[in-house]
Amino acid sequence: MTQSDQSLIPVTRGDSLLAEMIEEDIVKDDEAEEFWEQPDGLGYRPCLDFSQEYRRSSTEVVKDRTKYLLVVVSGGMNQQRNQIVDAVVIARILGAALVVPILQVNVIWGDESEFSDIFDLEHFKKVLADDVRIVSSLPSTHLMSRPVEEKRTPLHVSPQWIRARYLKRLHRDGVLLLRGLDSRLSKDLPSDLQKLRCKVAFHALRFAPPVLELGNKLADRMRSKGPYVALHLRMEKDVWVRTGCLPGLSHEYDEIINNERKLRPELLTARSNMTYHDRKLAGLCPLNALEVTRLLKALGAPRNARIYWAGGPPFGGQDALLPLTREFPHFYNKEDLALPGELEPFANRASLLAALDYIVSEDSDVFMPSHGGNMGHAIQGHRAYAGHKKHITPNKRQMLPYFLNSSLPEPEFNRIIRELHRESLGQPELRTSKKGRDVTKYPVPECMCNDSKTESV
């Protein structure tokens, strides 16, 4: 039989199906490879080159023994972290020594952790030695001073406002006490102060050795069989109540959330005049497990992908996670990865447990939050500073109409979702392109440059 004769032999249905299966496997392999691919960092590297004027004034700032700033920071670990960053910058603006920040006991979790339980205090002092003097407590010369407590700091104040408001009183009384620093300091500061923010966030605030040691062990266990994804799932009961959204598990669960919100309307954080449906379409709601699953699949996450999930217990328990665990069976959190007894020192310490989640998430190959928030923002900045590691930002507002369109074929749905996220994968993004962005979330261009400069800390 000639070659031309062979070409006339009809292909059986079995052969055709086999060919289709092979082609489908090739496509899936290509999509999986693309999923793990890192964004182009465009050569950006950390560069914290402070001006000569800043460096000259540093000698006077760190020598001063007359002015002290006390701060009390509140919220969860990541919220406290943001306030500590700003506390250092405010101390620098005032030329005052910073007393190690006091962490307010969290009313929700009852966590009584102190600064040194979460962060490496000696490292913190050492890294900032040339910027701000950090002291563990007030000196004996100031113990009898009655600190001037300021409770009315407005949002987003400038360095000029801070000096005008506090400096004269600080010179007079020697001690200033500030509370509730969340978003009090402007996000748009002079270049040196933006660099100081980055120095605190990305260099000085290292986790305490016991936390760092266990966090790195958990990350190593995740990585032991290849790359992994970290998801920050915001599916706790209080999140659904505060956002005005519904978990979508069942009518019964939705009613529980609605009733809780009616009993405590003050918990609703913003836009109380919007319906749940309007909030959802506006992209203001956390993604539930089914939506996270569809998004990951559309972006090419392979079924055998190892997934670490960070966050508190989901409302609805393990049932709330079923769409994810069915599609991605290699699904773990810190309790799954820890050996017997390893988590005992962290029991009932929400801040320390959040720190473990932070370490494992920051070290992942791909990170994705299901909703905005302090942890997602902090990790986005940290991953950018580390060389723009892949960070998926769900484009909720634009993608949700396609999620609701049940008639859309899966290949078309996947194509649309990938296109919507082409520019939302952790690529370098200029902070200066939008006023009011946090430099610790968008460290380009103040804290990173793509020329021959190298890191200088």
Tab-separated table of C-alpha atoms in Angstrom:
chain	number	residue	atom	x	y	z
A	1	MET	CA	0.000	0.000	0.000
A	2	THR	CA	1.403	3.395	-0.989
A	3	GLN	CA	1.625	6.387	1.306
A	4	SER	CA	-1.135	8.092	-0.662
A	5	ASP	CA	-3.330	5.019	-0.234
A	6	GLN	CA	-2.731	5.075	3.539
A	7	SER	CA	-3.907	8.667	3.727
A	8	LEU	CA	-7.288	7.537	2.388
A	9	ILE	CA	-7.888	5.133	5.296
A	10	PRO	CA	-10.759	6.590	7.369
A	11	VAL	CA	-9.907	7.717	10.906
A	12	THR	CA	-11.960	5.833	13.477
A	13	ARG	CA	-13.965	7.680	16.138
A	14	GLY	CA	-11.577	6.252	18.748
A	15	ASP	CA	-8.580	7.734	16.947
A	16	SER	CA	-10.356	11.078	16.679
A	17	LEU	CA	-11.210	11.141	20.376
A	18	LEU	CA	-7.626	10.190	21.253
A	19	ALA	CA	-6.311	13.039	19.119
A	20	GLU	CA	-8.725	15.474	20.777
A	21	MET	CA	-7.673	14.279	24.236
A	22	ILE	CA	-3.984	14.684	23.380
A	23	GLU	CA	-4.628	18.166	22.016
A	24	GLU	CA	-6.643	19.074	25.128
A	25	ASP	CA	-3.827	17.828	27.400
A	26	ILE	CA	-1.302	19.927	25.466
A	27	VAL	CA	-3.502	23.013	25.866
A	28	LYS	CA	-3.877	22.334	29.604
A	29	ASP	CA	-0.106	21.894	30.011
A	30	ASP	CA	0.481	25.196	28.209
A	31	GLU	CA	-2.096	26.938	30.401
A	32	ALA	CA	-0.527	25.468	33.574
A	33	GLU	CA	2.925	26.624	32.488
A	34	GLU	CA	1.525	30.104	31.818
A	35	PHE	CA	-0.202	30.125	35.207
A	36	TRP	CA	3.105	29.690	37.060
A	37	GLU	CA	4.918	32.199	34.852
A	38	GLN	CA	6.085	35.317	36.686
A	39	PRO	CA	5.378	38.857	35.419
A	40	ASP	CA	8.086	40.943	33.788
A	41	GLY	CA	9.521	43.084	36.575
A	42	LEU	CA	11.050	45.440	33.994
A	43	GLY	CA	14.321	45.350	35.896
A	44	TYR	CA	12.985	47.192	38.956
A	45	ARG	CA	15.040	46.670	42.097
A	46	PRO	CA	14.866	48.205	45.592
A	47	CYS	CA	16.747	51.503	45.846
A	48	LEU	CA	16.479	53.472	49.055
A	49	ASP	CA	18.961	56.251	48.398
A	50	PHE	CA	18.157	59.010	50.875
A	51	SER	CA	19.057	62.601	50.051
A	52	GLN	CA	22.135	64.329	51.525
A	53	GLU	CA	19.841	66.679	53.433
A	54	TYR	CA	18.037	63.717	55.037
A	55	ARG	CA	21.308	62.042	55.998
A	56	ARG	CA	22.752	65.295	57.429
A	57	SER	CA	19.700	65.885	59.624
A	58	SER	CA	19.747	62.259	60.853
A	59	THR	CA	22.630	62.908	63.254
A	60	GLU	CA	20.648	65.573	65.096
A	61	VAL	CA	17.462	63.475	65.110
A	62	VAL	CA	19.014	60.355	66.667
A	63	LYS	CA	21.011	62.364	69.240
A	64	ASP	CA	17.968	64.207	70.630
A	65	ARG	CA	17.075	63.218	74.194
A	66	THR	CA	14.295	65.732	74.849
A	67	LYS	CA	11.318	64.582	72.770
A	68	TYR	CA	9.526	61.196	72.890
A	69	LEU	CA	6.592	59.839	70.919
A	70	LEU	CA	4.283	57.217	72.436
A	71	VAL	CA	1.841	55.473	70.103
A	72	VAL	CA	-0.958	52.974	70.684
A	73	VAL	CA	-1.835	50.980	67.585
A	74	SER	CA	-5.051	49.019	67.084
A	75	GLY	CA	-6.681	46.426	64.846
A	76	GLY	CA	-5.387	43.141	63.519
A	77	MET	CA	-1.716	42.388	62.860
A	78	ASN	CA	-1.591	43.897	59.370
A	79	GLN	CA	-3.472	47.013	60.447
A	80	GLN	CA	-1.078	47.409	63.369
A	81	ARG	CA	1.830	46.969	60.983
A	82	ASN	CA	0.617	49.880	58.823
A	83	GLN	CA	0.299	52.114	61.889
A	84	ILE	CA	3.794	51.209	63.115
A	85	VAL	CA	5.189	52.252	59.726
A	86	ASP	CA	3.497	55.646	60.042
A	87	ALA	CA	4.530	55.986	63.708
A	88	VAL	CA	8.195	55.797	62.686
A	89	VAL	CA	7.660	58.413	59.978
A	90	ILE	CA	5.819	60.755	62.381
A	91	ALA	CA	8.651	60.384	64.925
A	92	ARG	CA	11.106	61.355	62.178
A	93	ILE	CA	8.989	64.364	61.166
A	94	LEU	CA	8.985	65.548	64.801
A	95	GLY	CA	12.635	64.661	65.443
A	96	ALA	CA	11.481	62.597	68.427
A	97	ALA	CA	12.539	59.240	69.779
A	98	LEU	CA	9.891	56.551	69.304
A	99	VAL	CA	8.973	54.422	72.295
A	100	VAL	CA	8.301	50.852	71.129
A	101	PRO	CA	4.647	50.944	69.984
A	102	ILE	CA	1.993	49.623	72.354
A	103	LEU	CA	-0.384	47.122	70.740
A	104	GLN	CA	-3.936	47.616	71.930
A	105	VAL	CA	-5.656	44.398	72.977
A	106	ASN	CA	-7.891	43.429	70.086
A	107	VAL	CA	-11.536	43.463	71.192
A	108	ILE	CA	-12.550	40.840	68.612
A	109	TRP	CA	-9.815	38.238	69.138
A	110	GLY	CA	-8.637	39.139	72.651
A	111	ASP	CA	-5.003	38.906	71.552
A	112	GLU	CA	-2.632	40.347	74.174
A	113	SER	CA	0.541	40.015	72.077
A	114	GLU	CA	3.175	42.701	72.526
A	115	PHE	CA	5.413	44.191	69.839
A	116	SER	CA	8.311	41.827	70.610
A	117	ASP	CA	6.017	38.776	70.459
A	118	ILE	CA	5.268	39.506	66.797
A	119	PHE	CA	8.288	41.445	65.528
A	120	ASP	CA	12.056	41.192	66.042
A	121	LEU	CA	12.582	44.228	68.290
A	122	GLU	CA	16.398	44.317	68.193
A	123	HIS	CA	16.358	44.060	64.409
A	124	PHE	CA	13.782	46.875	64.283
A	125	LYS	CA	16.036	49.142	66.364
A	126	LYS	CA	19.192	48.250	64.446
A	127	VAL	CA	17.752	48.809	60.944
A	128	LEU	CA	16.321	52.223	61.901
A	129	ALA	CA	19.310	53.361	64.004
A	130	ASP	CA	20.256	56.025	61.445
A	131	ASP	CA	16.701	57.289	60.953
A	132	VAL	CA	14.869	57.362	64.282
A	133	ARG	CA	15.965	56.495	67.798
A	134	ILE	CA	13.852	53.604	69.098
A	135	VAL	CA	13.671	53.126	72.868
A	136	SER	CA	11.998	50.367	74.841
A	137	SER	CA	10.563	52.750	77.450
A	138	LEU	CA	10.589	56.371	78.556
A	139	PRO	CA	13.802	57.434	80.331
A	140	SER	CA	13.706	58.364	84.010
A	141	THR	CA	13.906	62.061	83.070
A	142	HIS	CA	10.503	61.820	81.397
A	143	LEU	CA	8.684	59.286	83.554
A	144	MET	CA	6.928	62.023	85.523
A	145	SER	CA	5.976	63.903	82.368
A	146	ARG	CA	2.289	63.895	81.645
A	147	PRO	CA	2.043	62.994	77.953
A	148	VAL	CA	0.007	65.270	75.762
A	149	GLU	CA	-2.651	62.974	74.307
A	150	GLU	CA	-3.983	63.833	70.869
A	151	LYS	CA	-7.305	62.254	69.904
A	152	ARG	CA	-8.380	64.456	67.040
A	153	THR	CA	-5.823	63.863	64.316
A	154	PRO	CA	-7.749	64.137	61.027
A	155	LEU	CA	-7.204	61.828	58.072
A	156	HIS	CA	-4.288	62.164	55.655
A	157	VAL	CA	-2.424	65.031	57.338
A	158	SER	CA	0.801	66.457	55.905
A	159	PRO	CA	4.219	66.718	57.632
A	160	GLN	CA	3.641	70.480	57.835
A	161	TRP	CA	0.353	69.923	59.708
A	162	ILE	CA	2.070	67.518	62.136
A	163	ARG	CA	4.884	69.963	62.921
A	164	ALA	CA	2.493	72.891	63.326
A	165	ARG	CA	0.153	70.886	65.557
A	166	TYR	CA	2.573	68.960	67.792
A	167	LEU	CA	6.100	70.344	67.758
A	168	LYS	CA	5.627	73.311	70.109
A	169	ARG	CA	3.787	71.184	72.692
A	170	LEU	CA	6.338	68.395	72.334
A	171	HIS	CA	9.184	70.804	73.058
A	172	ARG	CA	7.267	72.042	76.114
A	173	ASP	CA	6.073	68.726	77.576
A	174	GLY	CA	8.633	66.265	76.205
A	175	VAL	CA	6.154	63.429	75.546
A	176	LEU	CA	3.355	63.093	72.991
A	177	LEU	CA	0.834	60.231	72.964
A	178	LEU	CA	-0.974	59.341	69.737
A	179	ARG	CA	-3.736	56.772	69.269
A	180	GLY	CA	-5.560	55.455	66.225
A	181	LEU	CA	-2.969	56.277	63.563
A	182	ASP	CA	-4.820	54.387	60.845
A	183	SER	CA	-4.733	56.569	57.678
A	184	ARG	CA	-3.904	59.682	59.714
A	185	LEU	CA	-0.704	60.393	57.788
A	186	SER	CA	-0.935	61.412	54.138
A	187	LYS	CA	-0.021	58.782	51.538
A	188	ASP	CA	1.666	61.496	49.465
A	189	LEU	CA	4.848	62.488	51.301
A	190	PRO	CA	8.251	63.904	50.298
A	191	SER	CA	10.550	61.330	48.678
A	192	ASP	CA	12.757	60.666	51.741
A	193	LEU	CA	9.757	59.966	53.966
A	194	GLN	CA	8.285	57.594	51.376
A	195	LYS	CA	11.601	55.746	51.330
A	196	LEU	CA	11.517	55.599	55.116
A	197	ARG	CA	8.057	54.024	54.921
A	198	CYS	CA	9.488	51.308	52.662
A	199	LYS	CA	12.516	50.824	54.905
A	200	VAL	CA	10.248	50.199	57.884
A	201	ALA	CA	7.764	47.964	56.039
A	202	PHE	CA	10.186	45.850	54.015
A	203	HIS	CA	13.340	45.812	56.157
A	204	ALA	CA	12.779	46.802	59.789
A	205	LEU	CA	9.511	44.956	60.518
A	206	ARG	CA	10.881	41.435	60.473
A	207	PHE	CA	8.866	38.856	62.372
A	208	ALA	CA	10.159	37.553	65.699
A	209	PRO	CA	12.489	34.520	65.401
A	210	PRO	CA	9.980	31.865	66.656
A	211	VAL	CA	7.327	33.152	64.233
A	212	LEU	CA	9.746	33.396	61.329
A	213	GLU	CA	11.151	29.933	61.996
A	214	LEU	CA	7.777	28.170	61.960
A	215	GLY	CA	6.481	30.280	59.064
A	216	ASN	CA	9.489	29.307	56.951
A	217	LYS	CA	9.016	25.636	57.871
A	218	LEU	CA	5.391	25.753	56.714
A	219	ALA	CA	6.421	27.456	53.460
A	220	ASP	CA	9.108	24.811	52.876
A	221	ARG	CA	6.531	22.068	53.388
A	222	MET	CA	4.251	23.697	50.813
A	223	ARG	CA	7.135	23.992	48.355
A	224	SER	CA	8.460	20.472	48.910
A	225	LYS	CA	6.541	19.110	45.895
A	226	GLY	CA	6.729	22.077	43.563
A	227	PRO	CA	5.219	25.558	43.181
A	228	TYR	CA	2.183	26.606	45.166
A	229	VAL	CA	-0.607	29.189	45.229
A	230	ALA	CA	-1.546	31.165	48.333
A	231	LEU	CA	-5.126	32.381	48.671
A	232	HIS	CA	-6.233	34.918	51.244
A	233	LEU	CA	-9.870	33.953	51.689
A	234	ARG	CA	-12.065	36.602	53.336
A	235	MET	CA	-15.014	34.353	54.166
A	236	GLU	CA	-15.373	34.895	57.933
A	237	LYS	CA	-18.797	35.743	59.357
A	238	ASP	CA	-17.805	39.289	60.377
A	239	VAL	CA	-16.525	40.012	56.844
A	240	TRP	CA	-19.898	39.155	55.295
A	241	VAL	CA	-21.673	41.288	57.903
A	242	ARG	CA	-19.354	44.312	57.561
A	243	THR	CA	-19.290	44.356	53.751
A	244	GLY	CA	-23.065	44.128	53.342
A	245	CYS	CA	-22.615	40.983	51.235
A	246	LEU	CA	-23.929	37.428	51.390
A	247	PRO	CA	-21.941	34.162	51.406
A	248	GLY	CA	-24.260	32.489	48.879
A	249	LEU	CA	-24.157	29.108	50.638
A	250	SER	CA	-27.890	28.759	51.210
A	251	HIS	CA	-30.952	30.802	52.124
A	252	GLU	CA	-30.454	29.782	55.767
A	253	TYR	CA	-26.912	31.163	55.942
A	254	ASP	CA	-27.871	34.335	54.104
A	255	GLU	CA	-30.652	34.933	56.634
A	256	ILE	CA	-28.184	34.585	59.535
A	257	ILE	CA	-26.000	37.310	58.008
A	258	ASN	CA	-28.982	39.564	57.245
A	259	ASN	CA	-30.325	39.213	60.792
A	260	GLU	CA	-26.910	39.943	62.314
A	261	ARG	CA	-26.651	43.088	60.196
A	262	LYS	CA	-30.131	44.244	61.265
A	263	LEU	CA	-29.225	43.747	64.927
A	264	ARG	CA	-25.931	45.655	64.553
A	265	PRO	CA	-26.268	48.125	61.665
A	266	GLU	CA	-23.183	50.008	62.872
A	267	LEU	CA	-21.015	47.122	61.632
A	268	LEU	CA	-21.763	47.921	57.997
A	269	THR	CA	-18.635	49.763	56.934
A	270	ALA	CA	-19.849	51.966	54.042
A	271	ARG	CA	-22.449	52.658	51.361
A	272	SER	CA	-25.387	51.519	53.457
A	273	ASN	CA	-27.841	52.676	50.788
A	274	MET	CA	-26.699	50.012	48.291
A	275	THR	CA	-28.472	46.689	47.909
A	276	TYR	CA	-26.522	43.440	48.078
A	277	HIS	CA	-26.930	42.964	44.329
A	278	ASP	CA	-25.589	46.457	43.618
A	279	ARG	CA	-22.620	45.874	45.913
A	280	LYS	CA	-21.863	42.617	44.170
A	281	LEU	CA	-21.913	44.146	40.683
A	282	ALA	CA	-19.783	47.064	41.895
A	283	GLY	CA	-17.065	44.614	42.936
A	284	LEU	CA	-17.427	45.429	46.633
A	285	CYS	CA	-18.045	41.867	47.843
A	286	PRO	CA	-15.519	39.163	48.699
A	287	LEU	CA	-15.413	36.264	46.253
A	288	ASN	CA	-16.915	33.069	47.627
A	289	ALA	CA	-15.275	29.665	47.151
A	290	LEU	CA	-17.128	28.874	43.917
A	291	GLU	CA	-16.084	32.189	42.359
A	292	VAL	CA	-12.458	31.728	43.443
A	293	THR	CA	-12.503	28.241	41.924
A	294	ARG	CA	-13.872	29.442	38.567
A	295	LEU	CA	-11.374	32.291	38.462
A	296	LEU	CA	-8.385	30.032	39.172
A	297	LYS	CA	-9.511	27.493	36.575
A	298	ALA	CA	-10.057	30.200	33.959
A	299	LEU	CA	-6.557	31.549	34.601
A	300	GLY	CA	-5.095	28.101	33.970
A	301	ALA	CA	-4.438	26.758	37.478
A	302	PRO	CA	-3.881	22.996	37.091
A	303	ARG	CA	-5.969	20.569	39.123
A	304	ASN	CA	-2.823	19.276	40.847
A	305	ALA	CA	-1.834	22.791	42.008
A	306	ARG	CA	-0.907	22.937	45.677
A	307	ILE	CA	-2.953	25.627	47.398
A	308	TYR	CA	-2.318	27.265	50.772
A	309	TRP	CA	-5.269	29.175	52.143
A	310	ALA	CA	-4.834	31.966	54.660
A	311	GLY	CA	-7.571	33.557	56.708
A	312	GLY	CA	-9.919	32.844	59.586
A	313	PRO	CA	-12.457	30.003	59.737
A	314	PRO	CA	-14.999	30.459	56.911
A	315	PHE	CA	-18.624	31.054	57.794
A	316	GLY	CA	-20.301	27.721	57.085
A	317	GLY	CA	-17.242	25.667	58.026
A	318	GLN	CA	-15.608	23.245	55.630
A	319	ASP	CA	-18.785	23.091	53.530
A	320	ALA	CA	-18.100	26.685	52.460
A	321	LEU	CA	-14.802	25.518	50.940
A	322	LEU	CA	-16.205	22.491	49.045
A	323	PRO	CA	-16.054	24.034	45.532
A	324	LEU	CA	-12.332	24.637	46.037
A	325	THR	CA	-11.448	21.350	47.698
A	326	ARG	CA	-13.330	19.329	45.060
A	327	GLU	CA	-11.516	21.019	42.178
A	328	PHE	CA	-8.121	21.398	43.897
A	329	PRO	CA	-7.613	18.466	46.267
A	330	HIS	CA	-4.121	19.568	47.381
A	331	PHE	CA	-5.565	22.217	49.683
A	332	TYR	CA	-3.853	23.154	52.982
A	333	ASN	CA	-3.735	25.694	55.777
A	334	LYS	CA	-1.355	26.086	58.709
A	335	GLU	CA	-3.220	23.522	60.813
A	336	ASP	CA	-2.805	20.926	58.044
A	337	LEU	CA	0.921	21.603	57.624
A	338	ALA	CA	2.007	21.945	61.260
A	339	LEU	CA	3.380	18.972	63.138
A	340	PRO	CA	1.781	18.013	66.483
A	341	GLY	CA	2.528	20.686	69.080
A	342	GLU	CA	4.035	23.239	66.682
A	343	LEU	CA	1.071	25.594	66.868
A	344	GLU	CA	0.593	25.346	70.638
A	345	PRO	CA	2.668	28.489	71.433
A	346	PHE	CA	0.449	30.400	68.982
A	347	ALA	CA	-2.909	29.244	70.383
A	348	ASN	CA	-5.382	32.113	70.904
A	349	ARG	CA	-2.826	34.560	69.468
A	350	ALA	CA	-4.560	35.811	66.326
A	351	SER	CA	-1.719	38.206	65.469
A	352	LEU	CA	0.896	35.450	65.543
A	353	LEU	CA	-1.295	33.148	63.454
A	354	ALA	CA	-1.800	35.990	60.956
A	355	ALA	CA	1.979	36.423	60.831
A	356	LEU	CA	2.381	32.729	59.893
A	357	ASP	CA	-0.158	33.198	57.083
A	358	TYR	CA	1.750	36.272	55.940
A	359	ILE	CA	5.070	34.420	55.705
A	360	VAL	CA	3.686	31.448	53.772
A	361	SER	CA	1.666	33.703	51.466
A	362	GLU	CA	4.532	36.086	50.738
A	363	ASP	CA	6.793	33.140	49.836
A	364	SER	CA	4.290	31.587	47.387
A	365	ASP	CA	4.731	31.440	43.607
A	366	VAL	CA	1.274	32.932	43.042
A	367	PHE	CA	-0.794	34.944	45.526
A	368	MET	CA	-4.439	35.955	45.220
A	369	PRO	CA	-6.774	37.642	47.730
A	370	SER	CA	-10.519	37.057	47.496
A	371	HIS	CA	-11.102	40.624	48.709
A	372	GLY	CA	-9.147	43.790	49.472
A	373	GLY	CA	-7.803	44.475	52.937
A	374	ASN	CA	-4.671	45.193	54.914
A	375	MET	CA	-3.050	41.790	54.426
A	376	GLY	CA	-3.663	41.666	50.673
A	377	HIS	CA	-2.297	45.192	50.259
A	378	ALA	CA	0.762	44.512	52.425
A	379	ILE	CA	1.635	41.316	50.563
A	380	GLN	CA	1.101	42.998	47.197
A	381	GLY	CA	3.711	45.596	48.133
A	382	HIS	CA	6.064	43.035	49.627
A	383	ARG	CA	5.928	40.860	46.505
A	384	ALA	CA	6.486	43.896	44.281
A	385	TYR	CA	9.517	44.882	46.369
A	386	ALA	CA	10.842	41.328	46.103
A	387	GLY	CA	10.954	41.593	42.288
A	388	HIS	CA	7.284	41.641	41.271
A	389	LYS	CA	6.308	38.082	42.146
A	390	LYS	CA	2.978	37.044	40.658
A	391	HIS	CA	-0.002	38.617	42.420
A	392	ILE	CA	-3.467	38.158	40.920
A	393	THR	CA	-5.830	41.046	41.610
A	394	PRO	CA	-9.372	39.811	40.863
A	395	ASN	CA	-11.075	42.245	38.501
A	396	LYS	CA	-14.384	41.762	40.262
A	397	ARG	CA	-16.356	44.620	38.766
A	398	GLN	CA	-15.683	43.601	35.161
A	399	MET	CA	-15.714	39.832	35.526
A	400	LEU	CA	-18.890	39.303	37.569
A	401	PRO	CA	-21.335	39.823	34.668
A	402	TYR	CA	-19.626	36.906	32.911
A	403	PHE	CA	-19.845	34.796	36.081
A	404	LEU	CA	-23.601	35.397	36.067
A	405	ASN	CA	-23.988	34.450	32.384
A	406	SER	CA	-24.723	30.711	32.537
A	407	SER	CA	-25.094	30.424	28.741
A	408	LEU	CA	-21.457	31.390	28.073
A	409	PRO	CA	-19.394	28.354	26.885
A	410	GLU	CA	-16.495	27.528	29.211
A	411	PRO	CA	-13.714	28.135	26.604
A	412	GLU	CA	-15.153	31.578	25.852
A	413	PHE	CA	-15.557	32.344	29.551
A	414	ASN	CA	-11.926	31.355	30.195
A	415	ARG	CA	-10.682	33.480	27.298
A	416	ILE	CA	-12.563	36.544	28.541
A	417	ILE	CA	-11.385	36.108	32.140
A	418	ARG	CA	-7.744	35.716	31.058
A	419	GLU	CA	-8.010	38.856	28.933
A	420	LEU	CA	-9.530	40.832	31.816
A	421	HIS	CA	-6.592	39.869	34.057
A	422	ARG	CA	-3.751	40.271	31.587
A	423	GLU	CA	-2.630	43.485	33.317
A	424	SER	CA	-3.551	42.376	36.862
A	425	LEU	CA	-0.853	39.808	37.552
A	426	GLY	CA	1.627	41.808	39.631
A	427	GLN	CA	3.376	43.801	36.916
A	428	PRO	CA	5.148	47.024	37.981
A	429	GLU	CA	2.649	49.824	38.524
A	430	LEU	CA	3.558	53.414	39.277
A	431	ARG	CA	2.213	54.687	42.574
A	432	THR	CA	2.303	58.193	41.170
A	433	SER	CA	-0.234	57.307	38.473
A	434	LYS	CA	-2.987	57.702	41.059
A	435	LYS	CA	-3.046	60.129	43.982
A	436	GLY	CA	-3.388	58.728	47.476
A	437	ARG	CA	-1.925	55.280	46.852
A	438	ASP	CA	0.155	53.734	49.629
A	439	VAL	CA	3.851	53.425	48.784
A	440	THR	CA	4.060	50.186	50.764
A	441	LYS	CA	1.542	48.740	48.294
A	442	TYR	CA	3.004	50.419	45.193
A	443	PRO	CA	6.753	50.889	45.867
A	444	VAL	CA	7.553	52.085	42.315
A	445	PRO	CA	9.007	54.681	41.708
A	446	GLU	CA	9.918	56.038	45.183
A	447	CYS	CA	11.443	52.828	46.569
A	448	MET	CA	12.400	50.898	43.413
A	449	CYS	CA	14.296	51.889	40.278
A	450	ASN	CA	15.239	50.078	37.097
A	451	ASP	CA	18.614	51.651	36.353
A	452	SER	CA	22.077	50.772	37.650
A	453	LYS	CA	21.289	51.840	41.235
A	454	THR	CA	21.430	49.120	43.860
A	455	GLU	CA	19.745	48.721	47.183
A	456	SER	CA	21.025	51.069	49.882
A	457	VAL	CA	19.682	50.619	53.376
